[in-house]
Coordinates of C-alpha atoms in Angstrom, one line a residue:
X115 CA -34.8 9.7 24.0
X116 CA -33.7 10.3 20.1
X117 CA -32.2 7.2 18.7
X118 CA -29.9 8.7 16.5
X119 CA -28.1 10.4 18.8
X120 CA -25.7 8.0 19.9
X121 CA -23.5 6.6 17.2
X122 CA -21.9 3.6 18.2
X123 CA -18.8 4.3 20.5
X124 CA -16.7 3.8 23.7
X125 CA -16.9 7.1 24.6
X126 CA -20.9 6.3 25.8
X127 CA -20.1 2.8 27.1
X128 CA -22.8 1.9 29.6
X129 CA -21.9 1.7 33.3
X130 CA -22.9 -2.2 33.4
X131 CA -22.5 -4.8 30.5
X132 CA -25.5 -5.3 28.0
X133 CA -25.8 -7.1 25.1
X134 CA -25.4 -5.6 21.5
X135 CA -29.2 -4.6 21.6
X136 CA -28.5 -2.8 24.9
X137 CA -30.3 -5.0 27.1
X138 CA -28.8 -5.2 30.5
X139 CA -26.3 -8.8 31.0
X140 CA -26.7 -10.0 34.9
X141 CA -24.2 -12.3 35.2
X142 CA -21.0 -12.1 32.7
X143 CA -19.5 -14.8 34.5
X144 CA -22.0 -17.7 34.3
X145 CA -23.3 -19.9 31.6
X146 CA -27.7 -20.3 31.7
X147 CA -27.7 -23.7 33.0
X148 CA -30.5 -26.7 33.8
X149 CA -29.6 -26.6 38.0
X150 CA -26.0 -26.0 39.1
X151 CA -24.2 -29.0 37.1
X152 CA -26.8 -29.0 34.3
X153 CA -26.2 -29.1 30.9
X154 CA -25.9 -25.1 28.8
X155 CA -29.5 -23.8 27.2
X156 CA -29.4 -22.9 23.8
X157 CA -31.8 -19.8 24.8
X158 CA -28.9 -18.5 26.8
X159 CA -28.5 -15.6 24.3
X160 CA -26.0 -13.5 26.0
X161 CA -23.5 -16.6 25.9
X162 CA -24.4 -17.4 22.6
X163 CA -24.0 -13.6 21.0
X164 CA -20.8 -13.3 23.3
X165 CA -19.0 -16.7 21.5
X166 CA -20.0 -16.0 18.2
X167 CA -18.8 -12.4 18.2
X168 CA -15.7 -14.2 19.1
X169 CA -15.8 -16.6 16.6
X170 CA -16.0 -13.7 14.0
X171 CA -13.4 -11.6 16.0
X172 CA -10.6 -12.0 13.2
X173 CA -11.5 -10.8 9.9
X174 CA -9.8 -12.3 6.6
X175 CA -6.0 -11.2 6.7
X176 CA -4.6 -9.7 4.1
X177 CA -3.1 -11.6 1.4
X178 CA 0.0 -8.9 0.9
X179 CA 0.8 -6.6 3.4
X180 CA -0.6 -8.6 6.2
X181 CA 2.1 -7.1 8.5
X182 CA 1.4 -3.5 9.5
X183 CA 1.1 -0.7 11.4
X184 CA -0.4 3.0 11.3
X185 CA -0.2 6.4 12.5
X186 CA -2.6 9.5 11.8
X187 CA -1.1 13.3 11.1
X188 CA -1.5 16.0 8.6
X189 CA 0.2 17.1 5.2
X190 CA 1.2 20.7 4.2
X191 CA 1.9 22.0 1.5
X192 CA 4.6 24.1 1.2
X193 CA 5.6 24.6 -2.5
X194 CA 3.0 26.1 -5.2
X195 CA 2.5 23.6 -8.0
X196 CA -1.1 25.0 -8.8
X197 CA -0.3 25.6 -12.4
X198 CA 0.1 21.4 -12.8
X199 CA -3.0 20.4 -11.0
X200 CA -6.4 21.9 -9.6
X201 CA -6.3 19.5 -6.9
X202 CA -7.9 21.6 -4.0
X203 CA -5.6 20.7 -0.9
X204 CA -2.6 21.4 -3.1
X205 CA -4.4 24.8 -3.9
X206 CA -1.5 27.1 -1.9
X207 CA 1.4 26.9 0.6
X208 CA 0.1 26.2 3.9
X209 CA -3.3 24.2 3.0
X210 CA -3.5 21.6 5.5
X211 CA -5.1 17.9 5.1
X212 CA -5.9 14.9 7.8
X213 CA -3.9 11.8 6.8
X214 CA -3.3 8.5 7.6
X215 CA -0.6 6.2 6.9
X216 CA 0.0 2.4 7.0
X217 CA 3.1 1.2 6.8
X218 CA 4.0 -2.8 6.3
X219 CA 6.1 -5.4 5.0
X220 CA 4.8 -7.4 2.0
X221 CA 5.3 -11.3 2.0
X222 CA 4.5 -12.6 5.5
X223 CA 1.6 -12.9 7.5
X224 CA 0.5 -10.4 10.1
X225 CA 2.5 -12.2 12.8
X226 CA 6.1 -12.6 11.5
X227 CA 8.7 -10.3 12.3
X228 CA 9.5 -6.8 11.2
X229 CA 12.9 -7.4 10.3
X230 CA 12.7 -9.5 7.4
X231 CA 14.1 -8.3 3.9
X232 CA 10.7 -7.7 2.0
X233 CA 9.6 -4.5 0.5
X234 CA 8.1 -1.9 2.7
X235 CA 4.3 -0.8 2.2
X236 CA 4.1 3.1 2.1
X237 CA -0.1 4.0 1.8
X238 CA -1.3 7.4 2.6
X239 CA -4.9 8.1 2.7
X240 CA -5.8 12.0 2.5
X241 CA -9.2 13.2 3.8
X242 CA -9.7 16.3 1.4
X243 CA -12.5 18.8 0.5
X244 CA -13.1 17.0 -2.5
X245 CA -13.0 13.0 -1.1
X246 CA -10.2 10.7 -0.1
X247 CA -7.0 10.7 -2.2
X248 CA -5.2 7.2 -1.6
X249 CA -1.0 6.8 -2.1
X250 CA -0.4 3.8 -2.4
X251 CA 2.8 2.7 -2.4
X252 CA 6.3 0.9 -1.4
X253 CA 9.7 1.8 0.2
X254 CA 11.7 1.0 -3.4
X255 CA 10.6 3.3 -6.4
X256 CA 10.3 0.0 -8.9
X257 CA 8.5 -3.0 -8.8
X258 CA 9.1 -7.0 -9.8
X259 CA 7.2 -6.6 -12.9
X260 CA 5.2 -4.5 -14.9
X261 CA 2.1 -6.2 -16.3
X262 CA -0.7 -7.0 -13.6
X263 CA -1.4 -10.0 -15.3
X264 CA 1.9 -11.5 -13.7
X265 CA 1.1 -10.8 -9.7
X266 CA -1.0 -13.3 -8.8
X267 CA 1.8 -15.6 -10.2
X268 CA 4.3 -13.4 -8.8
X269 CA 3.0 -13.6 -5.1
X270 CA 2.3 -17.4 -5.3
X271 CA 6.2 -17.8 -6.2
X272 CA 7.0 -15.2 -2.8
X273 CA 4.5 -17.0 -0.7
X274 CA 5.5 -19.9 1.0
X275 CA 5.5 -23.5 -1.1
X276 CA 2.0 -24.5 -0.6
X277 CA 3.0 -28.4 0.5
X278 CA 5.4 -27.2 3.4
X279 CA 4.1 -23.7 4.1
X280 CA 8.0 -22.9 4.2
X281 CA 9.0 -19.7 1.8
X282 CA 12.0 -21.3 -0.7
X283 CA 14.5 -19.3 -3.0
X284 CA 14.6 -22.0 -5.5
X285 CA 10.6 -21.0 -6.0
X286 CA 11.4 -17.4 -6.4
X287 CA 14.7 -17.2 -8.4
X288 CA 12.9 -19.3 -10.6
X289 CA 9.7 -17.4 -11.4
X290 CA 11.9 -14.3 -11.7
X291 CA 14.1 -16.2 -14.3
X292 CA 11.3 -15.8 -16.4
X293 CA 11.4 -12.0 -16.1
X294 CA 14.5 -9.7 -16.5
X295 CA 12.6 -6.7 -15.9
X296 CA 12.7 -7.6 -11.7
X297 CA 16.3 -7.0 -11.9
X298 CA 16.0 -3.2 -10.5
X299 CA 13.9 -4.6 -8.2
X300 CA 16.1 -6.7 -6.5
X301 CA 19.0 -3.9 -7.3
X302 CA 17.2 -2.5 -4.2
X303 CA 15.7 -5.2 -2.0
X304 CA 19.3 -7.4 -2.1
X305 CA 21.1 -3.9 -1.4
X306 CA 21.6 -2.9 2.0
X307 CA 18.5 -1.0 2.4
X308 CA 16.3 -4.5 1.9
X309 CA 15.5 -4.0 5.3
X310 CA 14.8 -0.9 7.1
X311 CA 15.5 0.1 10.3
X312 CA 11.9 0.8 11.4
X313 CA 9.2 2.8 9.6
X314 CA 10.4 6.2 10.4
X315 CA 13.6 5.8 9.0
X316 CA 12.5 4.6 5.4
X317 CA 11.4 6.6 2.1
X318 CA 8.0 5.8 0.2
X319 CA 7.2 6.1 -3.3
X320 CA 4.2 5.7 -5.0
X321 CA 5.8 3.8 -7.7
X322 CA 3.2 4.2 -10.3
X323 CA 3.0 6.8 -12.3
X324 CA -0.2 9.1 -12.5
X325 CA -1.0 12.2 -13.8
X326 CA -1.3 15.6 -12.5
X327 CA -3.9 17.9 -14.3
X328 CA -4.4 22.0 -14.1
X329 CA -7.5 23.8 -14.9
X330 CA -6.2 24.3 -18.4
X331 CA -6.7 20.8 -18.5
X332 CA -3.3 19.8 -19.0
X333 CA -1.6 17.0 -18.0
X334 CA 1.9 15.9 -16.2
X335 CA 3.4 12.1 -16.1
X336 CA 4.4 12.6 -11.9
X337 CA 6.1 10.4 -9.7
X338 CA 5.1 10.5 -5.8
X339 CA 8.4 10.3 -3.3
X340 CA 8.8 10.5 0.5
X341 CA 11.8 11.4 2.0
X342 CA 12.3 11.0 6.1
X343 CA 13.6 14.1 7.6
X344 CA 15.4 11.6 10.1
X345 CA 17.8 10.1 7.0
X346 CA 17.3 6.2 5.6
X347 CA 18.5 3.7 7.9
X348 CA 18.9 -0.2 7.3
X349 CA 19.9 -3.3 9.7
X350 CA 22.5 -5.6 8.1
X351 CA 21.7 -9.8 8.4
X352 CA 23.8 -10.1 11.8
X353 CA 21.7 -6.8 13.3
X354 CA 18.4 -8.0 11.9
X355 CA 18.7 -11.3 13.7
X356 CA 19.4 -9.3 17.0
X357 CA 16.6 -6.6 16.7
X358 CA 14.2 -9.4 15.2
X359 CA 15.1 -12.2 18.0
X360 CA 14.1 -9.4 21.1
X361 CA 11.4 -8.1 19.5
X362 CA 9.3 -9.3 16.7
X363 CA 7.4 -6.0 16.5
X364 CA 10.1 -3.5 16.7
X365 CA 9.1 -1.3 14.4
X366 CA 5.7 -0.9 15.2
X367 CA 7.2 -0.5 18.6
X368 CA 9.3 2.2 17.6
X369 CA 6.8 4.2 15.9
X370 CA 4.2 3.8 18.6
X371 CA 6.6 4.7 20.9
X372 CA 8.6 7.6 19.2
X373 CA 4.4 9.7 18.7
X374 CA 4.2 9.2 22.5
X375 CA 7.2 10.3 23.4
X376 CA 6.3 13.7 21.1
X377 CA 8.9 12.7 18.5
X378 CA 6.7 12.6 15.7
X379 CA 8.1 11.5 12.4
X380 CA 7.9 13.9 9.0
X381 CA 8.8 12.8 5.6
X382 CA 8.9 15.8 2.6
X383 CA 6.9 14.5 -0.3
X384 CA 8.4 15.3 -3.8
X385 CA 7.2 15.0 -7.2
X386 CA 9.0 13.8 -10.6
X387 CA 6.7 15.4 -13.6
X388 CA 7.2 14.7 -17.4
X389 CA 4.9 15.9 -20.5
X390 CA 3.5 13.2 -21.7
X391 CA 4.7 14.8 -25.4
X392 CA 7.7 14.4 -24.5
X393 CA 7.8 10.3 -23.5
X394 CA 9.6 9.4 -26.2
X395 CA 12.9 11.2 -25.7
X396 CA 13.9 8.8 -22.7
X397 CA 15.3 5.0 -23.2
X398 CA 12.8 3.5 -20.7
X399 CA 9.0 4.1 -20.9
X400 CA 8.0 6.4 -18.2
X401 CA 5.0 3.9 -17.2
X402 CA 7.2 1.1 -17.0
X403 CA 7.4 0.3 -12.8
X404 CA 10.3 -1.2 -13.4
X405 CA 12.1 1.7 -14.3
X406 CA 13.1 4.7 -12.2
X407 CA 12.6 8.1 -13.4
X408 CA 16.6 9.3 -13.0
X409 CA 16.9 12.5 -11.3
X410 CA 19.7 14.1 -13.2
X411 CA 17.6 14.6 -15.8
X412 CA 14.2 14.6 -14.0
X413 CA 14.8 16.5 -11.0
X414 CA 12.7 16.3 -7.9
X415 CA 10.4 18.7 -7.3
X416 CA 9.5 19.8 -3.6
X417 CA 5.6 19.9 -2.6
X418 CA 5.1 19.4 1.5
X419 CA 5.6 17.7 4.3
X420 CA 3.5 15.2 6.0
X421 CA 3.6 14.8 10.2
X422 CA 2.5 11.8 12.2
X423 CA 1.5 13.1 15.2
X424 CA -1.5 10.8 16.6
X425 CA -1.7 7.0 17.2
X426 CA -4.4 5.0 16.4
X427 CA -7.7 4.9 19.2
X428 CA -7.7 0.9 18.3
X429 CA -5.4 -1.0 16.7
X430 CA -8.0 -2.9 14.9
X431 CA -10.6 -0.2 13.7
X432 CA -7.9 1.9 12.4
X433 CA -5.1 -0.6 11.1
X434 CA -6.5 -4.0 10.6
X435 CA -9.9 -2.1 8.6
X436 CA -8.0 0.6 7.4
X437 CA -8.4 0.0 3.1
X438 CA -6.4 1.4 0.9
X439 CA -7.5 1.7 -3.2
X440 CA -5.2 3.6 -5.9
X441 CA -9.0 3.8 -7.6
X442 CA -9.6 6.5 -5.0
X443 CA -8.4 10.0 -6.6
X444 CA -9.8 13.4 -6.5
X445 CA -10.0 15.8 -9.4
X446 CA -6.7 17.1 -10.1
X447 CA -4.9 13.7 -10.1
X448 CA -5.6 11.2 -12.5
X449 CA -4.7 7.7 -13.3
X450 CA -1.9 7.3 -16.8
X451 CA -1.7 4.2 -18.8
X452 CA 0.8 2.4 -16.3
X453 CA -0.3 -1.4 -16.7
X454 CA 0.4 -2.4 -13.3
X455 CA -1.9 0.6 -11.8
X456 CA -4.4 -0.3 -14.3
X457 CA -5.0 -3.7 -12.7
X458 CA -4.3 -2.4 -9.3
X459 CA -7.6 0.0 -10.0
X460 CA -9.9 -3.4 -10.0
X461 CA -7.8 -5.5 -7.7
X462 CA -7.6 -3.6 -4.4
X463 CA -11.5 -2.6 -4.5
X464 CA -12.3 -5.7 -5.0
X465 CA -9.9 -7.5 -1.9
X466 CA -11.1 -4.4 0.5
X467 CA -15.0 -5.6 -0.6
X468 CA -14.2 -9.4 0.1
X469 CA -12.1 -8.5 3.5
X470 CA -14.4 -5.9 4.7
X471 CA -17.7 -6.0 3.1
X472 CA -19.2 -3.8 -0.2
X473 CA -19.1 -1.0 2.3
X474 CA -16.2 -0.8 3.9
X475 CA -16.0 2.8 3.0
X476 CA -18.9 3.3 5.7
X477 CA -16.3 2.3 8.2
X478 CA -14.7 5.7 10.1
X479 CA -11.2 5.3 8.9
X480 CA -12.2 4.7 5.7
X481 CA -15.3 6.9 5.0
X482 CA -14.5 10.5 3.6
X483 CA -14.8 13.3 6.0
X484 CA -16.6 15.6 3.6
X485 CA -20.5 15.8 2.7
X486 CA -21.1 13.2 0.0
X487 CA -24.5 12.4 -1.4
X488 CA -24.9 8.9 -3.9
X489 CA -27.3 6.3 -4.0
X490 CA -25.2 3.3 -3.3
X491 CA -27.0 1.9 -0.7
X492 CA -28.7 -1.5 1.9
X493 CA -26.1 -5.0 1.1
X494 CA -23.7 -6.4 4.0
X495 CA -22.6 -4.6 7.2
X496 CA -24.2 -1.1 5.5
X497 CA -24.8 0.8 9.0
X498 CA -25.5 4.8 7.5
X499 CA -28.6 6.1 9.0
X500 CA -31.3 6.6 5.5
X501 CA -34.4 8.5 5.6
X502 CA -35.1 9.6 2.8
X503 CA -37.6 8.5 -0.2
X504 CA -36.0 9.1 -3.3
X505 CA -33.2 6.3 -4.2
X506 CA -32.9 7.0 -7.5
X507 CA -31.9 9.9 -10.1
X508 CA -32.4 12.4 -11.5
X509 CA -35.8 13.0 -10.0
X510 CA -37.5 16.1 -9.0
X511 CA -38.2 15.3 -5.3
X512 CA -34.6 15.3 -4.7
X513 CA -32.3 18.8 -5.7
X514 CA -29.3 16.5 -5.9
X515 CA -27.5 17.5 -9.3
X516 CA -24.1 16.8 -11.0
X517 CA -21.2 18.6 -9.6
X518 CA -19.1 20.9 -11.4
X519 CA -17.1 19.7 -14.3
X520 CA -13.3 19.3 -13.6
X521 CA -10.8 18.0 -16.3
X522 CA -9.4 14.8 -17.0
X523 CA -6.3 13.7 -18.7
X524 CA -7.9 14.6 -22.7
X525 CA -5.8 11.7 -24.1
X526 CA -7.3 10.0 -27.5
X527 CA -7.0 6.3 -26.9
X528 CA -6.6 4.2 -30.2
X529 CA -4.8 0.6 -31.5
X530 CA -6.0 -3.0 -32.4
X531 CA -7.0 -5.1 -29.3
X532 CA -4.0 -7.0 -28.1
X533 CA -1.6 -8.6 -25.6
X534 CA 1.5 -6.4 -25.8
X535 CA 4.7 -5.5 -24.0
X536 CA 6.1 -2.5 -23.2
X537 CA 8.3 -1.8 -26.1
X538 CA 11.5 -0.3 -24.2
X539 CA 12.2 -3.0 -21.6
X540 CA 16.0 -1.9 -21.0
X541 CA 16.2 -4.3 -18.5
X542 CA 19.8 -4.1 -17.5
X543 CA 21.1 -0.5 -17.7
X544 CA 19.5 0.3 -14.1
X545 CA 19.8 -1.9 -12.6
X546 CA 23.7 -2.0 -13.7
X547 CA 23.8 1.7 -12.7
X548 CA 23.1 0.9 -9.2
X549 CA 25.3 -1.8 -8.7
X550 CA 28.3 0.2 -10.1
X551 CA 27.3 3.4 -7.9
X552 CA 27.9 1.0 -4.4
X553 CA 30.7 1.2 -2.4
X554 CA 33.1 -2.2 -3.0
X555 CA 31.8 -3.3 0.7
X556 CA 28.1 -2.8 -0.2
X557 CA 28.5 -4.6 -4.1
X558 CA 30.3 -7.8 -1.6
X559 CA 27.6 -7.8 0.3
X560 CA 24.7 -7.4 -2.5
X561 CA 26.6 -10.5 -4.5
X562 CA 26.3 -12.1 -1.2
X563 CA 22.4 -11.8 -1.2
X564 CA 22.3 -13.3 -4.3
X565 CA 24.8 -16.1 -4.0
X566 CA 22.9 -17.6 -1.2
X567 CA 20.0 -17.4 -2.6
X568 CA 21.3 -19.2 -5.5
X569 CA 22.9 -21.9 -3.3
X570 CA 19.8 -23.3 -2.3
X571 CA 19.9 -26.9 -3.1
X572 CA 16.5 -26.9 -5.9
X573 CA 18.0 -23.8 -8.2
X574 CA 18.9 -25.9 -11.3
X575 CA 22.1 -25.5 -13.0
X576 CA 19.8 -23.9 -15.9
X577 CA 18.4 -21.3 -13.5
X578 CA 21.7 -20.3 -11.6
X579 CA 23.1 -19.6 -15.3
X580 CA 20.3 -17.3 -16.2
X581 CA 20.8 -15.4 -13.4
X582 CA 24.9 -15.1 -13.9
X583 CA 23.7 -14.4 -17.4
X584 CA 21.2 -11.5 -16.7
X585 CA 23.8 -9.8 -14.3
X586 CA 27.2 -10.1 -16.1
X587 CA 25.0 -8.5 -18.6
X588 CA 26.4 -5.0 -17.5
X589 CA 27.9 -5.4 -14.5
X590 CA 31.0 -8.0 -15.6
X591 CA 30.6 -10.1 -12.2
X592 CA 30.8 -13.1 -13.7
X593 CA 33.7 -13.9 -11.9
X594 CA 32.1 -13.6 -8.2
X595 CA 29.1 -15.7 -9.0
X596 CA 31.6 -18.4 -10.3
X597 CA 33.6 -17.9 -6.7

C-alpha cells in the first residue's frame, strides 16, 4: 500500500466508521463503560476523539463579514488591456481563470439575516498561472474612512454596544460625527440600494485603488468594478421585513438555488485607470476611498466577464475557510499608496493566520493551483507532504533559483516621518452630487434613513447639529431635518 496515495477526502470514505487514524470503530452508538450502568472510561478513545472534534467543530467567526456565502466559476477576458499590465491571465481575449467568490454582509454575525442594510462583501479569489490574485472588495465603490488607523474604532462603533450586545445609532452617528469624509458612504448605504436584493443582483467594487503595470514597467492608478448582467436590485424597509421574516438566508438561498437551477449569475468587470502623473489635475485624491473616481471624466473601461457556475462541495471547507488577503497579487498588479489598502495588506494576513492557522494557504480553497516551491514550512495544522533535505537557500543540493524579474510600480518614495491627512478631503461635493442626482421619492426616503437614525433617544443635541450641519453643507436640506 503507498501512503501517499490517498489525500484526505470523502470521495475514499471507508465502508464502516474508523477513527481519524483509520482504525476500525465497532460500536458508534455506545459509550466504553465499567458493566452496563457503569460509569464512562477515560481509555474510551473513540468517544473521546469523537467529542473533542466536536468541541473544536466551530472555528473563530469572523469579526467582519461573518455572514456569507460563496459560489465557484471562471473569468474571461474579453477586452485587450495588455499594454497596461503583464498580468498573465489578462494576456488576450479569451484567457480563462478558476475563481471563487464570497459574497457577505459586513456588521452582523454569521447567523443574522440577509436583509439588513449593511455593506455587501464582494471578494474574488483568481487561481492564475502565476499564484492567487485576491479582489477584495464591497458592493458601494467608497468606504467610511480613509486612514486604517480609524477601523478598529470604526467597527467597535457598528458593532453592537458591548454592555447590551444590542447595535445603537446614537453609537454610530456619533463616531461618524467625528469624520465628514463617511458622508459618500452613507450617500450609498442610506440610499435605496443599502440593501440588496440578493447577491446576484448587486455590483462589486474593489474600492481601493491599485496599480496596473505593463512590461515597459509602467504604471496605471485602476479601479476594479462589477456590474451584474441581471441589473441592481434593492428591497425597500417594508419588503426587507417580509423577505427577512420568511427567510433569514434568502440570499444565500437564492444563489444556491439560481446555480442549480442552471441560471448562473455573470457580472462584467471594468476598470477606471489614471496616470499617476496626472493625480493632481482632479479635486479629490485618487487614493482617497472615500472618493469615487467620476465616470464622465474617467470612463469605464471593459475587461471580462466572470460566471458562477458551481456551488461549493461543503459549505464549510469552501466558505467558512475560504481567506481572502488584498496582500495576495501577482505580477502585473501592484498595490498604490491608498492608506486604507496599506493597513488592509497586514490586517487580513494576520486575522486569516489567527482564524485558520499560519497555513491556511495549505487549505484547498485557499492554496494556489499552480507549482510553487518556498521554504515556509512545519508550525500549526501544516499537513503538505515534505521529503526533501534541503530547507534552506540558496544551496547547491537543490536547483531552485529566483524567478524571472517582472516590474513593479518604479515610484521614488520620499518625505519626513509623520501622521498626515490626505490633503484634498472634499468631503461634501460627492456626496452632494448624489443626493441631488435622486429622484424627489428616493431623496424622501434617504432623509428618512437619516432622521430616524437621528431620533434615537442618546444622539445629543450637539451631534444631531453636526450632522444637519455636514449635510446642508451642499445639499440645502436644512429644512427637512428640522421637520
Amino acid at each position: 500500500m503507498d501512503p501517499y496515495k490517498f489525500r484526505p477526502s470523502s470521495a475514499h470514505n471507508s465502508p464502516f466508521f474508523t477513527t481519524n487514524s483509520g482504525a476500525p470503530v465497532y460500536n458508534n452508538n455506545s459509550s466504553l463503560t465499567v458493566g452496563t450502568r457503569g460509569p464512562i472510561l477515560l481509555e474510551d478513545y473513540h468517544l473521546v476523539e469523537k467529542l473533542a472534534n466536536f468541541d473544536r467543530e466551530r472555528i473563530p467567526e469572523r469579526v467582519v463579514h461573518a455572514r456569507g456565502a460563496s459560489a465557484k466559476g471562471f473569468f474571461e477576458v474579453t477586452h485587450d488591456i495588455s499594454n497596461l499590465t503583464c498580468a498573465d491571465f489578462l494576456r488576450a481575449p479569451g484567457v480563462q481563470t478558476p475563481v471563487i467568490v464570497r459574497f457577505s454582509t459586513v456588521i452582523h454575525e454569521r447567523g443574522s439575516p440577509e436583509t439588513l442594510r449593511d455593506p455587501r462583501g464582494f471578494a474574488v479569489k483568481f487561481y492564475t498561472r502565476e499564484g492567487n490574485w485576491d479582489l477584495v472588495g464591497n458592493n458601494f465603490p467608497v468606504f467610511f474612512i480613509r486612514d486604517g488607523m480609524k477601523f478598529p474604532d470604526m467597527v467597535h462603533a457598528l458593532k453592537p454596544n458591548p454592555k447590551s450586545h444590542i447595535q445603537e445609532n446614537w453609537r454610530i452617528m456619533d463616531f461618524f460625527s467625528h469624520h465628514p469624509e463617511s458622508l459618500n458612504m452613507f450617500a450609498f448605504l442610506f440610499d435605496d440600494i443599502g440593501i440588496p436584493l440578493n447577491y446576484r443582483h448587486m455590483e462589486g467594487s474593489g474600492v481601493n485603488t491599485y496599480m496596473l503595470v505593463n512590461k515597459a514597467g509602467k504604471a496605471h492608478y485602476v479601479k476594479f468594478h462589477w456590474k451584474p448582467t441581471c441589473g441592481v436590485k434593492s428591497l425597500l424597509e417594508d419588503e426587507a421585513i417580509k423577505v427577512g421574516g420568511a427567510n433569514h438566508s434568502h440570499a444565500t438561498q437564492d444563489l444556491y438555488d439560481s446555480i442549480m437551477a442552471g441560471n448562473y449569475p455573470e457580472w462584467k468587470l471594468f476598470i477606471q485607470t489614471i496616470d499617476p502623473d496626472h493625480e493632481d489635475r482632479f479635486d479629490f485624491d485618487p487614493l482617497d476611498v472615500t472618493k469615487i473616481w467620476p465616470e464622465d471624466i474617467l470612463p469605464l473601461q471593459p475587461v471580462g466577464r466572470m460566471v458562477l457556475n458551481k456551488n461549493p462541495d461543503n459549505f464549510f471547507a469552501e466558505n467558512e475557510q475560504l481567506a481572502f488577503c488584498p496582500s495576495l497579487i501577482v505580477p502585473g498588479i501592484y498595490y498604490s499608496d491608498d492608506k486604507l489598502l496599506q493597513t488592509r495588506i497586514f490586517s487580513y494576513s494576520d486575522t486569516q493566520r489567527h482564524r485558520l492557522g499560519p497555513n491556511y494557504l495549505q487549505l484547498p480553497v485557499n492554496c494556489p493551483k499552480n507549482a510553487h516551491h518556498n521554504n515556509h514550512h512545519e508550525g500549526l495544522m501544516n499537513f503538505m507532504h515534505r521529503d526533501e533535505e534541503v530547507n534552506y537557500f540558496p544551496s547547491r543540493f537543490d536547483p531552485v533559483r529566483h524567478a524571472e524579474t517582472y516590474p513593479i510600480p518604479p515610484a521614488i518614495c520620499n518625505g519626513k516621518r509623520d501622521r498626515c491627512i490626505i490633503g484634498k478631503e472634499n468631503n461634501f461635493k460627492q456626496p452632494g452630487e448624489r443626493y441631488r442626482s435622486m429622484t424627489p421619492d428616493r431623496q424622501e426616503r434617504f432623509l428618512c434613513r437619516f432622521v430616524d437614525a437621528l431620533s434615537d433617544p442618546r444622539v445629543t443635541h450637539e451631534i444631531r447639529s453636526i450632522w444637519i450641519s455636514y449635510w446642508t453643507q451642499y445639499m440645502q436640506i436644512r429644512a427637512c431635518f428640522d421637520a
